[in-house]
Coordinates of C-alpha atoms in Angstrom, one line a residue:
M1 CA 36.1 -47.3 58.2
E2 CA 36.7 -45.4 54.9
E3 CA 34.2 -45.9 52.1
T4 CA 35.8 -47.5 48.9
L5 CA 34.9 -45.1 46.2
L6 CA 33.6 -46.5 42.8
R7 CA 35.0 -45.4 39.5
T8 CA 33.1 -44.9 36.2
P9 CA 34.3 -46.5 33.0
L10 CA 35.8 -43.1 32.1
Y11 CA 38.0 -42.7 35.2
D12 CA 41.3 -43.2 33.4
L13 CA 40.3 -40.7 30.8
H14 CA 39.5 -38.1 33.5
I15 CA 43.0 -38.6 34.9
E16 CA 44.6 -38.3 31.5
L17 CA 42.7 -35.1 30.8
G18 CA 44.0 -33.5 34.2
A19 CA 40.7 -33.7 36.1
R20 CA 40.6 -32.9 39.7
M21 CA 38.8 -35.9 41.3
V22 CA 36.4 -35.6 44.3
P23 CA 34.2 -38.0 46.1
F24 CA 30.5 -37.6 45.0
A25 CA 27.6 -40.0 45.7
G26 CA 30.0 -42.9 46.4
Y27 CA 32.1 -42.3 43.2
E28 CA 35.4 -40.6 42.3
M29 CA 34.1 -37.9 39.9
P30 CA 35.8 -35.0 38.0
V31 CA 34.9 -31.7 39.7
Q32 CA 36.8 -29.6 37.1
Y33 CA 39.6 -29.9 34.4
P34 CA 42.5 -27.5 34.0
A35 CA 40.4 -24.9 32.2
G36 CA 38.5 -24.4 35.5
V37 CA 34.7 -24.2 36.4
R38 CA 34.0 -20.7 34.9
K39 CA 35.4 -21.4 31.5
E40 CA 33.9 -24.9 31.4
H41 CA 30.5 -23.3 32.3
L42 CA 30.7 -20.6 29.6
H43 CA 32.0 -23.1 27.0
T44 CA 28.9 -25.2 27.5
R45 CA 26.7 -22.2 27.0
E46 CA 28.6 -21.1 23.9
A47 CA 29.5 -24.5 22.2
A48 CA 29.2 -28.0 23.5
G49 CA 30.4 -29.6 26.8
L50 CA 30.7 -33.3 27.5
F51 CA 29.8 -34.7 31.0
D52 CA 30.4 -38.1 32.5
V53 CA 27.2 -38.9 34.3
S54 CA 27.8 -42.7 34.5
H55 CA 27.3 -42.6 38.3
M56 CA 23.6 -42.3 37.7
G57 CA 21.5 -45.4 38.0
Q58 CA 20.0 -46.9 34.7
L59 CA 17.2 -49.4 35.1
F60 CA 14.9 -51.2 32.7
L61 CA 11.4 -52.4 33.6
S62 CA 9.4 -54.8 31.4
G63 CA 6.2 -56.8 31.7
P64 CA 2.5 -56.1 31.1
Q65 CA 2.2 -54.2 34.4
A66 CA 5.4 -52.2 34.3
G67 CA 3.8 -48.9 33.4
A68 CA 1.1 -49.3 36.0
D69 CA 3.6 -50.3 38.6
I70 CA 5.7 -47.1 38.0
E71 CA 2.7 -44.9 37.9
R72 CA 1.6 -46.2 41.4
L73 CA 4.8 -44.6 42.8
V74 CA 4.8 -41.2 41.1
P75 CA 2.3 -38.4 40.5
V76 CA 2.9 -38.6 36.7
D77 CA 1.0 -40.0 33.8
I78 CA 3.2 -43.1 32.8
I79 CA 0.4 -45.3 31.3
D80 CA -0.2 -42.9 28.5
L81 CA 3.4 -41.9 27.9
P82 CA 4.1 -42.4 24.1
V83 CA 6.7 -44.8 22.9
G84 CA 10.0 -42.9 22.3
K85 CA 9.2 -40.1 24.8
Q86 CA 10.7 -39.3 28.2
R87 CA 9.1 -37.7 31.2
Y88 CA 10.3 -36.1 34.4
A89 CA 9.0 -37.9 37.5
M90 CA 9.3 -38.0 41.3
F91 CA 9.0 -40.9 43.7
T92 CA 6.9 -39.7 46.7
N93 CA 6.5 -41.0 50.2
A94 CA 3.3 -41.3 52.4
D95 CA 3.9 -37.6 53.4
A96 CA 4.2 -36.5 49.8
G97 CA 7.9 -35.9 50.4
I98 CA 10.2 -36.5 47.5
L99 CA 12.3 -39.8 47.7
D100 CA 14.1 -39.0 44.4
D101 CA 13.5 -37.4 41.0
L102 CA 14.0 -39.4 37.9
M103 CA 13.6 -39.6 34.1
V104 CA 11.2 -42.3 32.7
T105 CA 11.2 -43.2 29.0
R106 CA 8.9 -45.5 27.3
T107 CA 10.4 -47.8 24.7
E108 CA 8.8 -50.4 22.5
T109 CA 9.6 -53.2 25.0
G110 CA 9.4 -51.5 28.4
Y111 CA 10.4 -48.5 30.5
Y112 CA 14.0 -47.1 30.8
L113 CA 14.6 -45.1 34.1
V114 CA 17.5 -42.9 35.1
V115 CA 17.8 -42.3 38.8
N116 CA 20.1 -40.1 40.9
A117 CA 23.4 -41.8 42.0
A118 CA 23.0 -40.9 45.7
C119 CA 19.5 -42.6 45.8
K120 CA 20.2 -45.5 43.4
R121 CA 20.3 -48.3 46.1
E122 CA 17.1 -46.9 47.8
D123 CA 15.3 -46.5 44.5
I124 CA 16.0 -50.0 43.4
A125 CA 14.8 -51.4 46.8
H126 CA 11.7 -49.2 46.6
L127 CA 10.8 -50.5 43.1
Q128 CA 11.5 -54.1 44.0
A129 CA 9.1 -53.8 47.0
N130 CA 6.3 -52.4 44.8
L131 CA 6.5 -54.2 41.5
S132 CA 4.0 -56.8 40.3
P133 CA 5.4 -60.4 40.3
D134 CA 5.5 -60.4 36.5
T135 CA 7.4 -57.1 36.2
R136 CA 11.1 -57.6 35.6
M137 CA 13.7 -55.0 36.5
E138 CA 17.2 -55.1 35.1
I139 CA 19.9 -52.9 36.6
L140 CA 21.9 -51.8 33.6
D141 CA 25.3 -51.6 35.4
D142 CA 27.1 -52.5 32.3
R143 CA 26.3 -49.2 30.7
A144 CA 27.9 -45.7 31.0
L145 CA 26.0 -42.5 30.5
I146 CA 27.4 -39.4 29.0
A147 CA 25.8 -36.0 28.3
L148 CA 26.6 -33.8 25.3
Q149 CA 25.2 -30.3 26.1
G150 CA 25.2 -26.8 24.5
P151 CA 24.0 -25.0 21.4
K152 CA 26.4 -26.9 19.1
A153 CA 25.6 -30.4 20.5
A154 CA 23.1 -31.2 17.8
E155 CA 25.5 -30.2 15.1
V156 CA 28.3 -32.3 16.6
L157 CA 26.2 -35.5 17.2
A158 CA 24.5 -35.2 13.6
R159 CA 28.1 -35.4 12.2
L160 CA 28.3 -38.9 13.8
Q161 CA 24.6 -39.9 13.5
P162 CA 22.4 -37.7 11.2
A163 CA 19.2 -39.0 12.8
A164 CA 20.1 -37.2 16.1
A165 CA 19.2 -33.9 14.5
E166 CA 15.6 -34.8 13.9
M167 CA 14.9 -35.6 17.5
L168 CA 13.0 -33.0 19.6
F169 CA 13.3 -32.2 23.4
M170 CA 12.4 -35.3 25.5
D171 CA 12.5 -37.7 22.4
S172 CA 14.5 -41.0 23.1
R173 CA 15.6 -43.6 20.6
A174 CA 18.1 -46.4 20.1
L175 CA 20.7 -45.1 17.7
P176 CA 24.0 -46.5 16.6
I177 CA 27.0 -44.0 16.9
E178 CA 30.2 -45.0 15.3
G179 CA 29.0 -48.5 15.2
I180 CA 28.2 -48.5 18.9
D181 CA 24.6 -49.4 20.1
C182 CA 23.5 -46.3 22.0
Y183 CA 20.3 -45.2 23.6
V184 CA 20.0 -41.4 23.1
S185 CA 17.6 -38.9 24.6
R186 CA 17.5 -35.2 23.6
S187 CA 17.5 -33.8 27.1
G188 CA 20.0 -32.8 29.8
Y189 CA 20.6 -30.9 33.0
T190 CA 22.0 -27.6 31.8
G191 CA 19.0 -25.7 30.3
E192 CA 20.7 -26.0 26.9
D193 CA 19.9 -28.2 23.9
G194 CA 21.8 -31.4 24.1
Y195 CA 21.6 -35.2 24.5
E196 CA 22.1 -37.9 27.1
I197 CA 23.7 -41.0 25.6
S198 CA 23.6 -44.4 27.3
V199 CA 26.5 -46.5 25.9
P200 CA 27.9 -49.9 26.7
A201 CA 30.6 -49.4 29.4
S202 CA 33.1 -51.3 27.2
A203 CA 32.7 -48.6 24.4
A204 CA 32.3 -45.5 26.6
D205 CA 36.0 -44.5 26.4
A206 CA 36.1 -44.8 22.6
L207 CA 32.9 -42.8 22.1
T208 CA 33.9 -40.1 24.6
R209 CA 37.3 -39.7 22.8
T210 CA 35.5 -39.5 19.4
L211 CA 33.1 -36.7 20.8
L212 CA 36.1 -34.9 22.5
A213 CA 37.9 -34.9 19.2
Q214 CA 35.2 -32.7 17.7
P215 CA 36.4 -29.1 17.7
E216 CA 33.4 -27.7 19.6
V217 CA 33.5 -30.2 22.5
E218 CA 35.4 -29.8 25.8
P219 CA 35.2 -32.0 28.9
I220 CA 33.1 -30.4 31.7
G221 CA 33.2 -31.4 35.4
L222 CA 30.6 -31.4 38.2
G223 CA 31.4 -27.9 39.3
A224 CA 30.1 -26.4 36.1
R225 CA 27.3 -28.9 35.9
D226 CA 26.1 -27.5 39.2
S227 CA 26.3 -23.8 38.2
L228 CA 24.6 -24.5 34.8
R229 CA 21.7 -26.4 36.4
L230 CA 21.3 -23.7 39.0
E231 CA 21.1 -21.0 36.4
A232 CA 18.5 -23.1 34.5
G233 CA 16.4 -23.3 37.7
L234 CA 16.8 -27.1 37.9
C235 CA 16.6 -28.9 41.4
L236 CA 19.4 -31.0 42.8
Y237 CA 18.2 -33.9 44.8
G238 CA 19.4 -33.8 48.5
H239 CA 19.8 -30.0 48.2
D240 CA 16.7 -28.3 46.7
I241 CA 14.4 -31.3 47.1
D242 CA 14.3 -34.2 49.6
T243 CA 11.9 -36.2 51.7
S244 CA 11.0 -33.1 53.7
T245 CA 9.8 -31.2 50.6
T246 CA 6.6 -31.9 48.7
P247 CA 6.3 -31.2 44.8
A248 CA 4.0 -28.3 45.7
E249 CA 6.4 -26.7 48.1
A250 CA 9.2 -27.3 45.6
S251 CA 7.3 -25.4 42.9
L252 CA 7.2 -28.6 40.9
I253 CA 3.4 -28.6 40.3
W254 CA 4.1 -28.5 36.5
A255 CA 5.5 -32.1 36.8
V256 CA 2.2 -33.4 38.4
S257 CA 0.3 -34.7 35.3
P258 CA -3.4 -33.4 34.8
A259 CA -4.4 -37.1 34.7
R260 CA -3.2 -37.6 38.3
R261 CA -4.6 -34.5 39.7
S262 CA -8.1 -34.0 41.3
G263 CA -10.7 -34.5 38.7
G264 CA -8.1 -36.3 36.4
I265 CA -8.7 -39.7 34.7
R266 CA -6.5 -41.5 37.1
A267 CA -6.5 -38.9 40.0
G268 CA -4.3 -39.8 43.0
G269 CA -3.2 -43.3 43.7
F270 CA 0.4 -42.5 44.4
P271 CA 2.1 -42.2 47.9
G272 CA 1.0 -39.0 49.7
A273 CA -1.6 -38.2 47.1
D274 CA -4.2 -36.8 49.6
I275 CA -1.6 -34.4 51.0
L276 CA -0.1 -33.3 47.7
L277 CA -3.6 -32.8 46.0
E278 CA -4.9 -30.8 48.8
Q279 CA -1.7 -28.5 48.7
I280 CA -2.3 -28.0 44.9
D281 CA -6.1 -27.5 45.1
N282 CA -6.1 -25.2 48.1
K283 CA -2.7 -23.6 47.5
S284 CA -2.1 -24.4 51.1
V285 CA 1.7 -24.6 51.3
T286 CA 3.3 -22.5 54.0
R287 CA 6.7 -22.3 52.2
K288 CA 7.8 -22.3 48.6
R289 CA 11.0 -22.8 46.6
V290 CA 11.8 -19.5 44.9
G291 CA 14.7 -18.0 42.8
L292 CA 16.7 -15.2 44.3
V293 CA 19.0 -12.6 42.7
G294 CA 21.5 -10.6 44.6
E295 CA 22.5 -7.0 44.0
G296 CA 26.2 -7.5 44.5
R297 CA 28.6 -10.1 43.1
A298 CA 29.0 -11.9 46.5
P299 CA 27.7 -15.6 46.1
V300 CA 25.0 -16.6 48.7
R301 CA 25.7 -20.2 49.4
E302 CA 23.6 -23.2 50.5
G303 CA 22.6 -23.0 54.1
T304 CA 22.5 -19.2 54.2
E305 CA 19.7 -17.9 56.5
L306 CA 17.2 -15.4 55.0
F307 CA 15.4 -12.5 56.8
D308 CA 12.6 -10.0 55.9
G309 CA 12.9 -6.3 56.3
E310 CA 11.8 -6.5 60.0
G311 CA 14.6 -9.0 60.8
K312 CA 12.4 -12.0 61.1
R313 CA 13.8 -15.3 59.7
V314 CA 11.9 -16.3 56.7
G315 CA 13.9 -19.1 55.0
K316 CA 17.1 -20.7 53.9
V317 CA 19.1 -21.0 50.7
T318 CA 19.4 -24.5 49.3
S319 CA 21.7 -23.7 46.2
G320 CA 23.6 -20.6 45.4
T321 CA 26.5 -19.2 43.4
F322 CA 27.6 -16.3 41.2
G323 CA 26.2 -17.3 37.9
P324 CA 28.8 -17.0 35.1
S325 CA 26.2 -16.5 32.3
A326 CA 23.6 -14.7 34.5
E327 CA 26.4 -12.4 35.6
Q328 CA 24.8 -12.1 39.0
S329 CA 24.5 -13.8 42.4
V330 CA 21.7 -16.4 42.0
A331 CA 20.2 -18.8 44.4
M332 CA 17.3 -21.1 45.1
A333 CA 15.8 -21.1 48.5
Y334 CA 12.7 -22.1 50.6
V335 CA 10.9 -19.1 52.0
S336 CA 7.7 -18.7 53.8
S337 CA 4.7 -18.1 51.4
E338 CA 4.1 -14.5 52.5
V339 CA 7.4 -13.4 51.0
S340 CA 7.4 -15.6 48.0
A341 CA 5.9 -13.1 45.5
L342 CA 8.1 -11.9 42.7
D343 CA 10.3 -8.9 43.4
T344 CA 9.9 -9.2 47.2
Q345 CA 13.0 -8.0 49.0
I346 CA 14.6 -10.3 51.5
F347 CA 18.1 -10.4 53.1
A348 CA 20.7 -13.1 53.2
E349 CA 23.0 -13.1 56.2
V350 CA 26.6 -13.6 54.9
R351 CA 29.4 -13.2 57.3
G352 CA 27.4 -11.1 59.7
K353 CA 26.2 -8.8 57.0
R354 CA 22.6 -8.8 55.6
L355 CA 22.8 -8.7 51.8
P356 CA 19.6 -7.6 49.9
M357 CA 18.1 -10.1 47.4
K358 CA 15.0 -10.1 45.4
V359 CA 12.6 -13.0 44.7
S360 CA 13.0 -13.7 40.9
R361 CA 11.6 -15.8 38.2
M362 CA 13.4 -19.0 37.3
P363 CA 15.3 -19.9 35.1
F364 CA 17.9 -17.2 35.6
V365 CA 19.2 -17.9 32.1
A366 CA 16.7 -18.7 29.3
Q367 CA 16.3 -22.4 28.6
R368 CA 17.1 -23.4 25.0
Y369 CA 15.7 -26.9 24.6
Y370 CA 15.0 -27.8 21.0
R371 CA 11.2 -28.2 20.4
G372 CA 11.3 -28.0 16.7

C-alpha cells in the first residue's frame, strides 16, 4: 500500500515557484527550484535563502517538572538553560545510541522543542512514556517552520522586525513580524548566520511571500540544505547519527554538558550514561566520525567503503558530495580510531577505483554564526 504523503502549509507556493517535489520523511518536499541545487547553495552562502522546514516536529512542554523530565532523557544541561536560550540535545537509548537530535529552547512558560521529521512520532511516544504526570506536552501541528539563512538574513529580517538584529546565536524570542505572532531563534542548519521562524500555519504563506519579496532572498530546496549542512560539518539524523552511534563515536562530545559528565553537578542520569561517560573518560571508542576531503572533483557518496594503504577496510562514508563552496569533494565517515587522526590518508572505493582522501577538520567551510 502506498503511503499518503503529507503536505506542509507552503505546498501550493512550492508548486507555484516551480519546485521539484520529492517524498521526504513522509512529506512532499521541494528538493530544488528552477535555479538548481548549486546556485541555491551558493546564493545562501552569499545572500539569504529561505527554507520550508515545516515537516519538523514542534512541541511545547510545560509544568514544574518539565525541565527535569527532558534532562533525564538527554546528556545535556536543561535545568540551568537560561530563559530565551536554545541548546542542541540528543535523545539517547540504554546503549547510548542516538534516538534523535533536537533543539530545546527555554521560554518563560516552558520548553519549546524542535525534533526531526522522520523521528517525530517516536520522539512524541518516547516523551509521553517518560514525562511526570503533571508535565503537559502540546504538539504544535498548527504551526509552520521556515528558516532564513545566509549573511544577509539579519539585514532582511531587521527590515521587518528591528529587534531580530539584536539577537545572538542561539537566542530565541517571541517576535511579531508583519503583525504575525512568530517565535524566532537565531540559529539554523547551514553554518551561516540566520533564523528559524515558527509561524502559525494559517499565516505561513503570507510571511514566506513577504520574505521572498526581499531582493536578497531566494527559495532553497532540500538538495542545497543537504550540501550546506555537510560543508558546515553538521550531522543528518539517519545518516551520520542513529541508534547504532553514540555521541562519543559521532564526535559530538562538545554537546554533552559539563554538568552531566563524570564529576559534574548532575553527572549521568540519562539513558546509556554509564556507556557514554566511560567512552568519554577513557577515550575508548573504536571508531569515530571524521571529515574527509578528496583530491579530485569526484563526489564520494554515502555508503562508499573506505580502505587504508594496505587495502584493509577501515570504514564507510555516511554523507558525501562535491562542496560548491568548499570547491572540493567533502564527506563525513565513520572510520576505525587508528586512522582517525588529521591528515591520515585513506582510500574511497568508487566504481572499482580507490580514490585518495585525507582526514580533515570540520567544518569544511567556516561557520559564520553571529555571536556579537
